[in-house]
Amino acid sequence: MTSPSLAQILIQSHQHPAKYIAGIILTYVRTA
């Protein structure tokens, strides 16, 4: 699961922890 979006989410997680969780969920659903 090495996607460029994941890296961006991790960077954004530093600014918005809530967005980090939402991003992971969205990425998981998209990958699933």
PDB file of N, CA and C in Angstrom:
ATOM      1  N   MET A   1       0.845  -1.205   0.000  1.00  0.00           N
ATOM      2  CA  MET A   1       0.000   0.000   0.000  1.00  0.00           C
ATOM      3  C   MET A   1       0.879   1.254   0.000  1.00  0.00           C
ATOM      4  N   THR A   2       1.648   1.414  -1.054  1.00  0.00           N
ATOM      5  CA  THR A   2       2.527   2.585  -1.133  1.00  0.00           C
ATOM      6  C   THR A   2       1.980   3.540  -2.184  1.00  0.00           C
ATOM      7  N   SER A   3       1.115   4.431  -1.764  1.00  0.00           N
ATOM      8  CA  SER A   3       0.520   5.387  -2.704  1.00  0.00           C
ATOM      9  C   SER A   3       1.010   6.792  -2.398  1.00  0.00           C
ATOM     10  N   PRO A   4       1.150   7.629  -3.413  1.00  0.00           N
ATOM     11  CA  PRO A   4       1.595   9.014  -3.206  1.00  0.00           C
ATOM     12  C   PRO A   4       0.615   9.789  -2.331  1.00  0.00           C
ATOM     13  N   SER A   5      -0.651   9.389  -2.390  1.00  0.00           N
ATOM     14  CA  SER A   5      -1.666  10.081  -1.585  1.00  0.00           C
ATOM     15  C   SER A   5      -1.384   9.860  -0.100  1.00  0.00           C
ATOM     16  N   LEU A   6      -0.916   8.649   0.236  1.00  0.00           N
ATOM     17  CA  LEU A   6      -0.644   8.330   1.635  1.00  0.00           C
ATOM     18  C   LEU A   6       0.391   9.294   2.199  1.00  0.00           C
ATOM     19  N   ALA A   7       1.422   9.576   1.413  1.00  0.00           N
ATOM     20  CA  ALA A   7       2.467  10.499   1.863  1.00  0.00           C
ATOM     21  C   ALA A   7       1.878  11.879   2.111  1.00  0.00           C
ATOM     22  N   GLN A   8       1.016  12.317   1.211  1.00  0.00           N
ATOM     23  CA  GLN A   8       0.408  13.640   1.374  1.00  0.00           C
ATOM     24  C   GLN A   8      -0.475  13.659   2.614  1.00  0.00           C
ATOM     25  N   ILE A   9      -1.194  12.566   2.849  1.00  0.00           N
ATOM     26  CA  ILE A   9      -2.065  12.497   4.030  1.00  0.00           C
ATOM     27  C   ILE A   9      -1.213  12.597   5.294  1.00  0.00           C
ATOM     28  N   LEU A  10      -0.077  11.916   5.284  1.00  0.00           N
ATOM     29  CA  LEU A  10       0.798  11.943   6.457  1.00  0.00           C
ATOM     30  C   LEU A  10       1.277  13.361   6.720  1.00  0.00           C
ATOM     31  N   ILE A  11       1.611  14.078   5.643  1.00  0.00           N
ATOM     32  CA  ILE A  11       2.073  15.462   5.800  1.00  0.00           C
ATOM     33  C   ILE A  11       0.933  16.327   6.319  1.00  0.00           C
ATOM     34  N   GLN A  12      -0.270  16.093   5.795  1.00  0.00           N
ATOM     35  CA  GLN A  12      -1.417  16.890   6.224  1.00  0.00           C
ATOM     36  C   GLN A  12      -1.793  16.545   7.662  1.00  0.00           C
ATOM     37  N   SER A  13      -1.485  15.314   8.085  1.00  0.00           N
ATOM     38  CA  SER A  13      -1.840  14.888   9.437  1.00  0.00           C
ATOM     39  C   SER A  13      -1.203  15.812  10.466  1.00  0.00           C
ATOM     40  N   HIS A  14      -0.047  16.373  10.130  1.00  0.00           N
ATOM     41  CA  HIS A  14       0.622  17.284  11.060  1.00  0.00           C
ATOM     42  C   HIS A  14      -0.187  18.562  11.246  1.00  0.00           C
ATOM     43  N   GLN A  15      -0.960  18.926  10.212  1.00  0.00           N
ATOM     44  CA  GLN A  15      -1.747  20.155  10.300  1.00  0.00           C
ATOM     45  C   GLN A  15      -3.162  19.859  10.797  1.00  0.00           C
ATOM     46  N   HIS A  16      -3.734  18.748  10.320  1.00  0.00           N
ATOM     47  CA  HIS A  16      -5.102  18.403  10.708  1.00  0.00           C
ATOM     48  C   HIS A  16      -5.178  16.912  11.026  1.00  0.00           C
ATOM     49  N   PRO A  17      -5.090  16.544  12.286  1.00  0.00           N
ATOM     50  CA  PRO A  17      -5.163  15.125  12.678  1.00  0.00           C
ATOM     51  C   PRO A  17      -6.490  14.505  12.269  1.00  0.00           C
ATOM     52  N   ALA A  18      -7.558  15.302  12.287  1.00  0.00           N
ATOM     53  CA  ALA A  18      -8.876  14.781  11.906  1.00  0.00           C
ATOM     54  C   ALA A  18      -8.870  14.394  10.428  1.00  0.00           C
ATOM     55  N   LYS A  19      -8.245  15.228   9.607  1.00  0.00           N
ATOM     56  CA  LYS A  19      -8.186  14.949   8.166  1.00  0.00           C
ATOM     57  C   LYS A  19      -7.359  13.693   7.918  1.00  0.00           C
ATOM     58  N   TYR A  20      -6.379  13.444   8.774  1.00  0.00           N
ATOM     59  CA  TYR A  20      -5.528  12.269   8.617  1.00  0.00           C
ATOM     60  C   TYR A  20      -6.363  11.001   8.726  1.00  0.00           C
ATOM     61  N   ILE A  21      -7.242  10.974   9.736  1.00  0.00           N
ATOM     62  CA  ILE A  21      -8.101   9.807   9.937  1.00  0.00           C
ATOM     63  C   ILE A  21      -9.062   9.662   8.758  1.00  0.00           C
ATOM     64  N   ALA A  22      -9.674  10.772   8.366  1.00  0.00           N
ATOM     65  CA  ALA A  22     -10.624  10.743   7.246  1.00  0.00           C
ATOM     66  C   ALA A  22      -9.910  10.301   5.970  1.00  0.00           C
ATOM     67  N   GLY A  23      -8.698  10.775   5.790  1.00  0.00           N
ATOM     68  CA  GLY A  23      -7.933  10.412   4.599  1.00  0.00           C
ATOM     69  C   GLY A  23      -7.638   8.922   4.555  1.00  0.00           C
ATOM     70  N   ILE A  24      -7.270   8.359   5.696  1.00  0.00           N
ATOM     71  CA  ILE A  24      -6.968   6.925   5.746  1.00  0.00           C
ATOM     72  C   ILE A  24      -8.217   6.127   5.395  1.00  0.00           C
ATOM     73  N   ILE A  25      -9.352   6.543   5.952  1.00  0.00           N
ATOM     74  CA  ILE A  25     -10.607   5.833   5.686  1.00  0.00           C
ATOM     75  C   ILE A  25     -10.928   5.902   4.195  1.00  0.00           C
ATOM     76  N   LEU A  26     -10.804   7.096   3.626  1.00  0.00           N
ATOM     77  CA  LEU A  26     -11.104   7.271   2.199  1.00  0.00           C
ATOM     78  C   LEU A  26     -10.145   6.438   1.354  1.00  0.00           C
ATOM     79  N   THR A  27      -8.876   6.441   1.730  1.00  0.00           N
ATOM     80  CA  THR A  27      -7.885   5.679   0.978  1.00  0.00           C
ATOM     81  C   THR A  27      -8.163   4.186   1.111  1.00  0.00           C
ATOM     82  N   TYR A  28      -8.542   3.745   2.296  1.00  0.00           N
ATOM     83  CA  TYR A  28      -8.821   2.325   2.534  1.00  0.00           C
ATOM     84  C   TYR A  28     -10.012   1.874   1.696  1.00  0.00           C
ATOM     85  N   VAL A  29     -11.059   2.692   1.680  1.00  0.00           N
ATOM     86  CA  VAL A  29     -12.257   2.348   0.909  1.00  0.00           C
ATOM     87  C   VAL A  29     -11.919   2.312  -0.579  1.00  0.00           C
ATOM     88  N   ARG A  30     -11.086   3.244  -1.009  1.00  0.00           N
ATOM     89  CA  ARG A  30     -10.720   3.301  -2.431  1.00  0.00           C
ATOM     90  C   ARG A  30      -9.872   2.092  -2.805  1.00  0.00           C
ATOM     91  N   THR A  31      -8.998   1.669  -1.892  1.00  0.00           N
ATOM     92  CA  THR A  31      -8.139   0.520  -2.176  1.00  0.00           C
ATOM     93  C   THR A  31      -8.929  -0.776  -2.092  1.00  0.00           C
ATOM     94  N   ALA A  32      -9.963  -0.786  -1.251  1.00  0.00           N
ATOM     95  CA  ALA A  32     -10.788  -1.981  -1.056  1.00  0.00           C
ATOM     96  C   ALA A  32     -11.770  -2.177  -2.199  1.00  0.00           C
TER      97      ALA A  32
END
